[in-house]
Amino acid sequence: MSASLSENKEVILETKDLNVFYGEKQAIHSISMQVKKGTVAALIGPSGCGKSTFLRSLNRMNDFVASAKVNGDVFYKGQNLYSKKADPVEIRSQIGMVFQKPNPFPKSIYKNIIWGPKINGFTGDMDLLVEKSLKRAALWGEVKDRLHDSAFDLSGGQQQRLCIARTIAMNPDVILMDEPCSALDPRSTQAIEDLISELKRRYTIIIVTHNMQQAGRISDETYFFHEGHLIESGDTKMIFTKPSVQMTEDYITGRFG
Amino acid sequence: MNSFKNIFIGRSIHLLLILSVSITILTTLAVIVLLGKESFEFFKEVSIISFLFGTKWSPLIAPHSFGVLPLVCGTMWIVFGAVLFAVPTGLLVAVYLSEYASDKVKSFLKPVLELLAGIPTVVYGYFALTFITPLMKWFNPEIEVFNAASGALVVGIMILPMIASLCDDAFTAVPRSIKEGGYALGANTFEVIKDILIPATKSRIGAATILAVSRAIGETMAVTLAAGATARLTADPFGSVQTMTAYIVQVTMGDAPAGGVEYLSSFAVGTLLFIMTLVMNIIGNQWIFKSRMRIV
Amino acid sequence: MSKTNDSLTGVINLGNLDSKPSIDAKRKAKRKMYDKLFYRFCQGTIFFALVTLVVLVVHILMSGLSWISLDFFTNFTSRFAERAGIKAAIFGSLWVLFLTASFAIPLGVSAAIFLEEYAPKKLWVQWVQINIGNLAGMPSIVYGLVGLAVFVRYFNFERSLLAGSLTLTLLILPIIIISSQEAIKAVPLSLREAAYALGANKWQVVFLQVLPAALPGILTGVILSISRAIGETAPLIVIGALSFVAFTPTNIWDEFTVLPIQIYNWASKPQAEFHELAAAAIIILLVLLFAMNFLAIYLRQKYQRYKL
């Protein structure tokens, strides 16, 4: 996708002066950024740079970390996720998340997928929903004959695709992915990467990765984080070929990491 | 370097340690041999069939009759009532501890639960007799002074901390990531608890229930004080009953002569008690062990 | 296959965050209500448990406090409530505490050390471990029957302090073993490796490094187990400890009574004043037990370097 094309798109997610603290320690320093609809945005940076923390503040998952405090604003389709009126439960039903390690529920494959829609009041055809979600997650062929087996019987890569499928089943606008391939072997990683390029036509994807090649392969925009600061952001090709900040270049060329 | 002295110390220590462990094996052997031997003596005089299936228990007053079912009935009333009260309550306490309580609240509540668990059973018996029973009688004066319901309730309070802590262990063993997966799909806390946490831990909750039943069966002083000493098959939980444990206390307090049939009957009842609790403990511990092997 | 047409027809449309009135609004409100209700319900349960504890303590204090005087400690029990005291029971309990601790602690801790540090990974060790777990769950009254048959009758210790303490030793041994094992398990492997790397041999590593490191955890478990023994009634009744004792024991062969038996005895009398005496004795017992519990919790929170 070319840079000029994404220029015209509407902004779906935006942060303004976002700070996150763990107790006394500040993990995220005043980050302002915009993600446009239908793009794949990659957050890169050395480990401990705050990219996961940042990602988790985009769907209020940091609410579960007792010591975490967020101030600043996150706008989703123009509405502030941290305003008093915002309901975190509802936010998460529209901004899905895929985690670092596959975390299927200890239930059947089928039930893993329908659980989210069910609690959110989906009354349509469950079988169809399962089939379509699994097809989109490129898992249907492998599991169509054993939908009622435990999700734990699947391989790691399959489990992760199941987690993506169950996120897709909610029909979210945005999918956040927190290093979704870090616990997987190269073949499963390949499958997930293919899947992401497939998915970006429908969903906005924000992906944290420690793997720069991966970021280069799949993303349209890249955001480079370092010690809780957003150092540089822009079109992925630009960042990887002509970064404007020295630190970005040092990181990308492997001088630190 | 290993001097002769060091080797000698090492060997002696090893030997002493093995001796200590063997005490536990000896205890088990003693339990099995002694309960077996005395029960064997008992069953020379009373047939096993009439013991296990007899419906009249009158060991001290002629005509003697040794049908254990009335005692089992008394015990079952206690177990039923205690579990009915303690399992849901303990489960909710555990849910609160693991899902809602802040670290600060937890560091207060956990010691309180331990304290509750550390109160001796005779104290609970006193509490049932002088507080719970009068309270029940205030609602309904018909209720007897010694009754199964009061004993059951107090045994329920006693086993609550145990159930709560077993369930809490089970809940904390569920990986955080699985719960987060639920929240990320737009579930609220209640939905995560109901649809993810509890189903994922159901075998350990079951195990906790079985272990609680076993504890309630073996409970002695509280029921001896509160539930009475009337061995009878009854459908009325508000009347006096006698449990297996309360019978053993009654006989041994009465100074029954060693070798007499009353003396032996306490061992027969003890054997039954031992087998019932052993079977439940084995099942319960096995379930917990197995579920620990799995991911959740 | 044309994937662009493969839209998820019928998939939930959750609408915007500014929830305009829709069919969903009712559902959302209901979900929220359940969530809140359940939370309140859990809170209520906790509150109920705390209230129960408070009611129990207050009830006992109100009944028994006025009976506690110096005479209460220096008198033996009596047929007349106003002359009755707990001198024999206090001495009996302290004797039992001391004797049981001196039998059970060395045995229990050594067994735990063996199982954690020395035992080969063999099937019989697993069986021993399962056996200990089952012993820990055996009803206390069954221990009473064992004590009666073994110590009282077979060894002819009669209804002595020795017979009672040995019975209670068997009762708390499995608990001490299990809790000490947990404490030893919590000591990290790296500490052992560090000691071995300095040329220490096995017993030096275990007794000079691992054991001191595990000590706070072991002590906590030991104190809680001993306090369990102090509160036990049933096994001592079964082995025939007396309830009417008008002397203090002077050696391990003497007959005895303990606080819980005294409480049971008074509580099972029909007269209200004896119930109040029982409450007074309970206060003394609970003060003793709570003090031990607090000590255990304090030790754990203050000195435990390796969390379980």
Tab-separated table of N, CA and C in Angstrom, chain A residues 5-132:
chain	number	residue	atom	x	y	z
A	5	LEU	N	-1.796	6.748	-0.737
A	5	LEU	CA	-3.151	6.239	-0.591
A	5	LEU	C	-3.635	6.359	0.858
A	6	SER	N	-2.739	6.044	1.783
A	6	SER	CA	-3.164	6.076	3.182
A	6	SER	C	-3.334	7.503	3.694
A	7	GLU	N	-2.791	8.461	2.982
A	7	GLU	CA	-2.960	9.860	3.374
A	7	GLU	C	-4.433	10.240	3.466
A	8	ASN	N	-5.211	9.699	2.544
A	8	ASN	CA	-6.599	10.132	2.439
A	8	ASN	C	-7.517	9.482	3.464
A	9	LYS	N	-7.001	8.510	4.159
A	9	LYS	CA	-7.909	7.753	5.016
A	9	LYS	C	-8.212	8.490	6.316
A	10	GLU	N	-9.346	8.126	6.891
A	10	GLU	CA	-9.721	8.780	8.142
A	10	GLU	C	-8.915	8.184	9.309
A	11	VAL	N	-8.726	9.000	10.326
A	11	VAL	CA	-8.008	8.552	11.513
A	11	VAL	C	-8.969	7.761	12.388
A	12	ILE	N	-8.584	6.546	12.764
A	12	ILE	CA	-9.505	5.749	13.595
A	12	ILE	C	-9.096	5.768	15.066
A	13	LEU	N	-7.783	5.838	15.297
A	13	LEU	CA	-7.297	5.800	16.670
A	13	LEU	C	-6.225	6.877	16.827
A	14	GLU	N	-6.332	7.628	17.913
A	14	GLU	CA	-5.402	8.725	18.081
A	14	GLU	C	-5.068	8.887	19.560
A	15	THR	N	-3.801	9.067	19.863
A	15	THR	CA	-3.452	9.356	21.256
A	15	THR	C	-2.917	10.770	21.339
A	16	LYS	N	-3.199	11.399	22.489
A	16	LYS	CA	-2.703	12.755	22.702
A	16	LYS	C	-2.062	12.838	24.070
A	17	ASP	N	-0.778	13.117	24.084
A	17	ASP	CA	-0.051	13.266	25.348
A	17	ASP	C	-0.316	12.111	26.307
A	18	LEU	N	-0.176	10.914	25.808
A	18	LEU	CA	-0.477	9.746	26.639
A	18	LEU	C	0.724	9.404	27.528
A	19	ASN	N	0.461	9.360	28.835
A	19	ASN	CA	1.491	8.957	29.793
A	19	ASN	C	1.002	7.746	30.558
A	20	VAL	N	1.882	6.780	30.805
A	20	VAL	CA	1.526	5.640	31.649
A	20	VAL	C	2.577	5.506	32.740
A	21	PHE	N	2.087	5.331	33.956
A	21	PHE	CA	2.981	5.161	35.097
A	21	PHE	C	2.758	3.798	35.727
A	22	TYR	N	3.855	3.157	36.147
A	22	TYR	CA	3.734	1.986	37.032
A	22	TYR	C	4.209	2.435	38.389
A	23	GLY	N	3.281	2.720	39.286
A	23	GLY	CA	3.684	3.278	40.571
A	23	GLY	C	4.368	4.618	40.333
A	24	GLU	N	5.642	4.707	40.750
A	24	GLU	CA	6.395	5.952	40.586
A	24	GLU	C	7.015	6.051	39.200
A	25	LYS	N	7.240	4.882	38.622
A	25	LYS	CA	8.022	4.828	37.391
A	25	LYS	C	7.145	5.176	36.190
A	26	GLN	N	7.672	6.065	35.355
A	26	GLN	CA	6.917	6.419	34.159
A	26	GLN	C	7.350	5.512	33.013
A	27	ALA	N	6.387	4.795	32.441
A	27	ALA	CA	6.717	3.831	31.394
A	27	ALA	C	6.493	4.412	30.007
A	28	ILE	N	5.553	5.347	29.894
A	28	ILE	CA	5.247	5.969	28.601
A	28	ILE	C	5.259	7.482	28.791
A	29	HIS	N	6.034	8.164	27.932
A	29	HIS	CA	6.184	9.608	28.065
A	29	HIS	C	5.444	10.327	26.948
A	30	SER	N	4.333	10.898	27.293
A	30	SER	CA	3.650	11.867	26.451
A	30	SER	C	3.678	11.523	24.947
A	31	ILE	N	2.985	10.445	24.628
A	31	ILE	CA	3.001	10.004	23.227
A	31	ILE	C	1.747	10.484	22.497
A	32	SER	N	1.956	11.108	21.359
A	32	SER	CA	0.838	11.512	20.512
A	32	SER	C	1.039	10.859	19.152
A	33	MET	N	0.025	10.168	18.705
A	33	MET	CA	0.144	9.534	17.393
A	33	MET	C	-1.237	9.294	16.810
A	34	GLN	N	-1.251	8.986	15.517
A	34	GLN	CA	-2.521	8.717	14.845
A	34	GLN	C	-2.381	7.443	14.036
A	35	VAL	N	-3.449	6.649	14.047
A	35	VAL	CA	-3.467	5.471	13.183
A	35	VAL	C	-4.659	5.606	12.268
A	36	LYS	N	-4.412	5.417	10.967
A	36	LYS	CA	-5.504	5.580	10.005
A	36	LYS	C	-6.190	4.256	9.762
A	37	LYS	N	-7.423	4.389	9.385
A	37	LYS	CA	-8.259	3.221	9.147
A	37	LYS	C	-7.665	2.368	8.029
A	38	GLY	N	-7.679	1.041	8.244
A	38	GLY	CA	-7.259	0.128	7.196
A	38	GLY	C	-5.765	0.021	7.006
A	39	THR	N	-4.990	0.493	7.959
A	39	THR	CA	-3.548	0.326	7.828
A	39	THR	C	-3.052	-0.703	8.821
A	40	VAL	N	-1.821	-1.179	8.578
A	40	VAL	CA	-1.148	-2.001	9.571
A	40	VAL	C	-0.039	-1.146	10.148
A	41	ALA	N	-0.144	-0.884	11.452
A	41	ALA	CA	0.868	-0.063	12.105
A	41	ALA	C	1.737	-0.961	12.968
A	42	ALA	N	3.038	-0.870	12.806
A	42	ALA	CA	3.946	-1.693	13.607
A	42	ALA	C	4.613	-0.818	14.652
A	43	LEU	N	4.622	-1.311	15.906
A	43	LEU	CA	5.358	-0.621	16.963
A	43	LEU	C	6.630	-1.420	17.204
A	44	ILE	N	7.774	-0.788	16.972
A	44	ILE	CA	9.026	-1.515	17.181
A	44	ILE	C	9.874	-0.803	18.220
A	45	GLY	N	10.898	-1.507	18.675
A	45	GLY	CA	11.794	-0.927	19.661
A	45	GLY	C	12.382	-2.022	20.518
A	46	PRO	N	13.482	-1.729	21.217
A	46	PRO	CA	14.109	-2.746	22.068
A	46	PRO	C	13.161	-3.165	23.185
A	47	SER	N	13.412	-4.341	23.776
A	47	SER	CA	12.481	-4.810	24.805
A	47	SER	C	12.545	-3.881	26.013
A	48	GLY	N	11.391	-3.692	26.621
A	48	GLY	CA	11.311	-2.779	27.748
A	48	GLY	C	11.139	-1.333	27.332
A	49	CYS	N	10.864	-1.092	26.040
A	49	CYS	CA	10.757	0.286	25.579
A	49	CYS	C	9.351	0.828	25.775
A	50	GLY	N	8.428	-0.028	26.252
A	50	GLY	CA	7.080	0.464	26.550
A	50	GLY	C	6.073	0.219	25.453
A	51	LYS	N	6.467	-0.500	24.387
A	51	LYS	CA	5.510	-0.658	23.284
A	51	LYS	C	4.304	-1.516	23.681
A	52	SER	N	4.548	-2.558	24.493
A	52	SER	CA	3.413	-3.381	24.930
A	52	SER	C	2.500	-2.602	25.875
A	53	THR	N	3.126	-1.871	26.781
A	53	THR	CA	2.354	-1.038	27.708
A	53	THR	C	1.478	-0.054	26.934
A	54	PHE	N	2.085	0.547	25.912
A	54	PHE	CA	1.344	1.494	25.093
A	54	PHE	C	0.160	0.813	24.427
A	55	LEU	N	0.422	-0.369	23.852
A	55	LEU	CA	-0.634	-1.099	23.151
A	55	LEU	C	-1.793	-1.412	24.088
A	56	ARG	N	-1.451	-1.854	25.320
A	56	ARG	CA	-2.495	-2.229	26.266
A	56	ARG	C	-3.296	-1.037	26.768
A	57	SER	N	-2.755	0.168	26.577
A	57	SER	CA	-3.543	1.317	27.005
A	57	SER	C	-4.535	1.729	25.914
A	58	LEU	N	-4.437	1.108	24.732
A	58	LEU	CA	-5.349	1.473	23.650
A	58	LEU	C	-6.711	0.773	23.765
A	59	ASN	N	-6.778	-0.330	24.539
A	59	ASN	CA	-8.111	-0.905	24.793
A	59	ASN	C	-8.347	-1.093	26.285
A	60	ARG	N	-7.670	-0.280	27.044
A	60	ARG	CA	-7.847	-0.236	28.502
A	60	ARG	C	-7.565	-1.560	29.185
A	61	MET	N	-6.641	-2.342	28.627
A	61	MET	CA	-6.245	-3.569	29.325
A	61	MET	C	-5.374	-3.236	30.530
A	62	ASN	N	-4.792	-2.054	30.538
A	62	ASN	CA	-3.982	-1.673	31.694
A	62	ASN	C	-4.820	-1.479	32.954
A	63	ASP	N	-6.137	-1.439	32.782
A	63	ASP	CA	-7.010	-1.346	33.959
A	63	ASP	C	-6.751	-2.493	34.926
A	64	PHE	N	-6.253	-3.634	34.377
A	64	PHE	CA	-6.077	-4.812	35.231
A	64	PHE	C	-4.741	-4.835	35.949
A	65	VAL	N	-3.881	-3.870	35.621
A	65	VAL	CA	-2.617	-3.800	36.342
A	65	VAL	C	-2.808	-2.773	37.447
A	66	ALA	N	-2.835	-3.272	38.687
A	66	ALA	CA	-3.241	-2.422	39.800
A	66	ALA	C	-2.382	-1.168	39.907
A	67	SER	N	-1.076	-1.308	39.615
A	67	SER	CA	-0.188	-0.171	39.833
A	67	SER	C	-0.167	0.791	38.635
A	68	ALA	N	-0.789	0.387	37.526
A	68	ALA	CA	-0.690	1.208	36.314
A	68	ALA	C	-1.659	2.384	36.362
A	69	LYS	N	-1.148	3.536	35.966
A	69	LYS	CA	-1.975	4.737	35.929
A	69	LYS	C	-1.796	5.380	34.562
A	70	VAL	N	-2.896	5.698	33.925
A	70	VAL	CA	-2.805	6.299	32.599
A	70	VAL	C	-3.311	7.723	32.686
A	71	ASN	N	-2.557	8.694	32.137
A	71	ASN	CA	-3.186	9.982	31.905
A	71	ASN	C	-2.881	10.473	30.500
A	72	GLY	N	-3.734	11.338	30.017
A	72	GLY	CA	-3.680	11.693	28.602
A	72	GLY	C	-4.933	11.138	27.939
A	73	ASP	N	-5.001	11.271	26.649
A	73	ASP	CA	-6.232	10.883	25.970
A	73	ASP	C	-5.974	9.898	24.850
A	74	VAL	N	-6.935	8.990	24.690
A	74	VAL	CA	-6.940	8.115	23.520
A	74	VAL	C	-8.290	8.306	22.843
A	75	PHE	N	-8.264	8.702	21.588
A	75	PHE	CA	-9.520	8.894	20.865
A	75	PHE	C	-9.732	7.754	19.890
A	76	TYR	N	-10.900	7.146	20.008
A	76	TYR	CA	-11.271	6.096	19.073
A	76	TYR	C	-12.502	6.593	18.325
A	77	LYS	N	-12.393	6.767	17.028
A	77	LYS	CA	-13.451	7.357	16.224
A	77	LYS	C	-13.946	8.648	16.873
A	78	GLY	N	-13.000	9.415	17.370
A	78	GLY	CA	-13.346	10.710	17.915
A	78	GLY	C	-13.799	10.725	19.353
A	79	GLN	N	-13.949	9.544	19.978
A	79	GLN	CA	-14.394	9.554	21.370
A	79	GLN	C	-13.275	9.173	22.308
A	80	ASN	N	-13.248	9.851	23.454
A	80	ASN	CA	-12.149	9.627	24.386
A	80	ASN	C	-12.372	8.356	25.207
A	81	LEU	N	-11.435	7.412	25.081
A	81	LEU	CA	-11.569	6.140	25.797
A	81	LEU	C	-11.352	6.305	27.290
A	82	TYR	N	-10.731	7.405	27.677
A	82	TYR	CA	-10.448	7.590	29.102
A	82	TYR	C	-11.352	8.636	29.732
A	83	SER	N	-12.423	9.006	29.048
A	83	SER	CA	-13.371	9.906	29.688
A	83	SER	C	-14.185	9.097	30.700
A	84	LYS	N	-14.815	9.787	31.614
A	84	LYS	CA	-15.560	9.108	32.682
A	84	LYS	C	-16.686	8.244	32.134
A	85	LYS	N	-17.264	8.709	31.013
A	85	LYS	CA	-18.431	8.001	30.482
A	85	LYS	C	-18.065	6.713	29.746
A	86	ALA	N	-16.830	6.625	29.291
A	86	ALA	CA	-16.440	5.487	28.462
A	86	ALA	C	-16.493	4.185	29.259
A	87	ASP	N	-17.000	3.147	28.618
A	87	ASP	CA	-17.140	1.857	29.279
A	87	ASP	C	-16.068	0.913	28.736
A	88	PRO	N	-15.100	0.541	29.572
A	88	PRO	CA	-13.986	-0.286	29.071
A	88	PRO	C	-14.462	-1.601	28.461
A	89	VAL	N	-15.531	-2.161	29.036
A	89	VAL	CA	-16.023	-3.441	28.518
A	89	VAL	C	-16.475	-3.268	27.062
A	90	GLU	N	-17.158	-2.169	26.798
A	90	GLU	CA	-17.647	-1.943	25.449
A	90	GLU	C	-16.503	-1.614	24.490
A	91	ILE	N	-15.554	-0.860	24.997
A	91	ILE	CA	-14.397	-0.527	24.170
A	91	ILE	C	-13.718	-1.795	23.679
A	92	ARG	N	-13.547	-2.747	24.597
A	92	ARG	CA	-12.813	-3.959	24.233
A	92	ARG	C	-13.601	-4.831	23.271
A	93	SER	N	-14.923	-4.635	23.222
A	93	SER	CA	-15.674	-5.425	22.251
A	93	SER	C	-15.501	-4.861	20.848
A	94	GLN	N	-14.949	-3.657	20.732
A	94	GLN	CA	-14.748	-3.073	19.410
A	94	GLN	C	-13.283	-2.981	19.024
A	95	ILE	N	-12.418	-2.994	20.028
A	95	ILE	CA	-10.987	-3.004	19.756
A	95	ILE	C	-10.453	-4.335	20.280
A	96	GLY	N	-10.266	-5.286	19.395
A	96	GLY	CA	-9.860	-6.628	19.810
A	96	GLY	C	-8.384	-6.701	20.102
A	97	MET	N	-7.985	-7.806	20.738
A	97	MET	CA	-6.563	-7.931	21.073
A	97	MET	C	-6.112	-9.378	20.933
A	98	VAL	N	-4.928	-9.544	20.375
A	98	VAL	CA	-4.297	-10.861	20.295
A	98	VAL	C	-3.016	-10.779	21.105
A	99	PHE	N	-2.808	-11.784	21.959
A	99	PHE	CA	-1.741	-11.669	22.944
A	99	PHE	C	-0.458	-12.358	22.498
A	100	GLN	N	0.573	-12.128	23.297
A	100	GLN	CA	1.902	-12.654	22.997
A	100	GLN	C	1.905	-14.173	22.918
A	101	LYS	N	1.351	-14.788	23.970
A	101	LYS	CA	1.239	-16.247	23.939
A	101	LYS	C	-0.195	-16.593	23.603
A	102	PRO	N	-0.400	-17.620	22.778
A	102	PRO	CA	-1.782	-18.018	22.500
A	102	PRO	C	-2.501	-18.326	23.813
A	103	ASN	N	-3.697	-17.774	23.976
A	103	ASN	CA	-4.419	-17.991	25.229
A	103	ASN	C	-5.854	-18.426	24.990
A	104	PRO	N	-6.022	-19.556	24.307
A	104	PRO	CA	-7.396	-20.025	24.102
A	104	PRO	C	-8.044	-20.354	25.444
A	105	PHE	N	-9.369	-20.270	25.490
A	105	PHE	CA	-10.090	-20.686	26.695
A	105	PHE	C	-10.077	-22.201	26.778
A	106	PRO	N	-10.124	-22.738	27.971
A	106	PRO	CA	-10.169	-24.205	28.097
A	106	PRO	C	-11.538	-24.748	27.695
A	107	LYS	N	-11.885	-24.547	26.465
A	107	LYS	CA	-13.174	-24.977	25.938
A	107	LYS	C	-12.921	-25.537	24.545
A	108	SER	N	-13.988	-25.954	23.867
A	108	SER	CA	-13.828	-26.464	22.515
A	108	SER	C	-13.492	-25.312	21.569
A	109	ILE	N	-12.999	-25.683	20.377
A	109	ILE	CA	-12.683	-24.684	19.361
A	109	ILE	C	-13.923	-23.841	19.069
A	110	TYR	N	-15.028	-24.532	18.884
A	110	TYR	CA	-16.296	-23.887	18.555
A	110	TYR	C	-16.692	-22.868	19.622
A	111	LYS	N	-16.635	-23.321	20.868
A	111	LYS	CA	-17.064	-22.433	21.956
A	111	LYS	C	-16.115	-21.254	22.149
A	112	ASN	N	-14.840	-21.478	21.846
A	112	ASN	CA	-13.887	-20.377	21.915
A	112	ASN	C	-14.328	-19.223	21.034
A	113	ILE	N	-14.856	-19.583	19.849
A	113	ILE	CA	-15.218	-18.525	18.908
A	113	ILE	C	-16.550	-17.870	19.254
A	114	ILE	N	-17.519	-18.663	19.649
A	114	ILE	CA	-18.852	-18.057	19.835
A	114	ILE	C	-19.002	-17.345	21.173
A	115	TRP	N	-18.046	-17.553	22.095
A	115	TRP	CA	-18.255	-16.999	23.436
A	115	TRP	C	-18.374	-15.469	23.429
A	116	GLY	N	-17.445	-14.809	22.747
A	116	GLY	CA	-17.462	-13.344	22.713
A	116	GLY	C	-18.750	-12.802	22.118
A	117	PRO	N	-19.091	-13.229	20.874
A	117	PRO	CA	-20.344	-12.754	20.285
A	117	PRO	C	-21.554	-13.065	21.156
A	118	LYS	N	-21.532	-14.248	21.799
A	118	LYS	CA	-22.700	-14.637	22.581
A	118	LYS	C	-22.936	-13.678	23.752
A	119	ILE	N	-21.884	-13.427	24.513
A	119	ILE	CA	-22.104	-12.538	25.650
A	119	ILE	C	-22.437	-11.124	25.191
A	120	ASN	N	-22.043	-10.790	23.959
A	120	ASN	CA	-22.359	-9.458	23.455
A	120	ASN	C	-23.682	-9.404	22.711
A	121	GLY	N	-24.449	-10.486	22.794
A	121	GLY	CA	-25.815	-10.433	22.286
A	121	GLY	C	-25.993	-10.827	20.834
A	122	PHE	N	-25.035	-11.510	20.253
A	122	PHE	CA	-25.189	-11.952	18.868
A	122	PHE	C	-26.221	-13.075	18.806
A	123	THR	N	-27.186	-12.925	17.909
A	123	THR	CA	-28.251	-13.921	17.860
A	123	THR	C	-28.325	-14.635	16.512
A	124	GLY	N	-27.384	-14.326	15.614
A	124	GLY	CA	-27.444	-14.909	14.273
A	124	GLY	C	-27.014	-16.362	14.248
A	125	ASP	N	-26.650	-16.813	13.061
A	125	ASP	CA	-26.289	-18.209	12.857
A	125	ASP	C	-24.874	-18.471	13.387
A	126	MET	N	-24.791	-19.201	14.493
A	126	MET	CA	-23.502	-19.446	15.134
A	126	MET	C	-22.583	-20.279	14.239
A	127	ASP	N	-23.155	-21.327	13.612
A	127	ASP	CA	-22.319	-22.194	12.781
A	127	ASP	C	-21.638	-21.396	11.675
A	128	LEU	N	-22.434	-20.499	11.076
A	128	LEU	CA	-21.903	-19.686	9.978
A	128	LEU	C	-20.802	-18.767	10.499
A	129	LEU	N	-21.069	-18.191	11.650
A	129	LEU	CA	-20.092	-17.284	12.257
A	129	LEU	C	-18.771	-18.008	12.521
A	130	VAL	N	-18.870	-19.221	13.059
A	130	VAL	CA	-17.675	-20.007	13.344
A	130	VAL	C	-16.928	-20.294	12.055
A	131	GLU	N	-17.689	-20.714	11.043
A	131	GLU	CA	-17.048	-21.078	9.773
A	131	GLU	C	-16.327	-19.870	9.175
A	132	LYS	N	-17.023	-18.747	9.129
A	132	LYS	CA	-16.424	-17.580	8.487
A	132	LYS	C	-15.227	-17.056	9.264
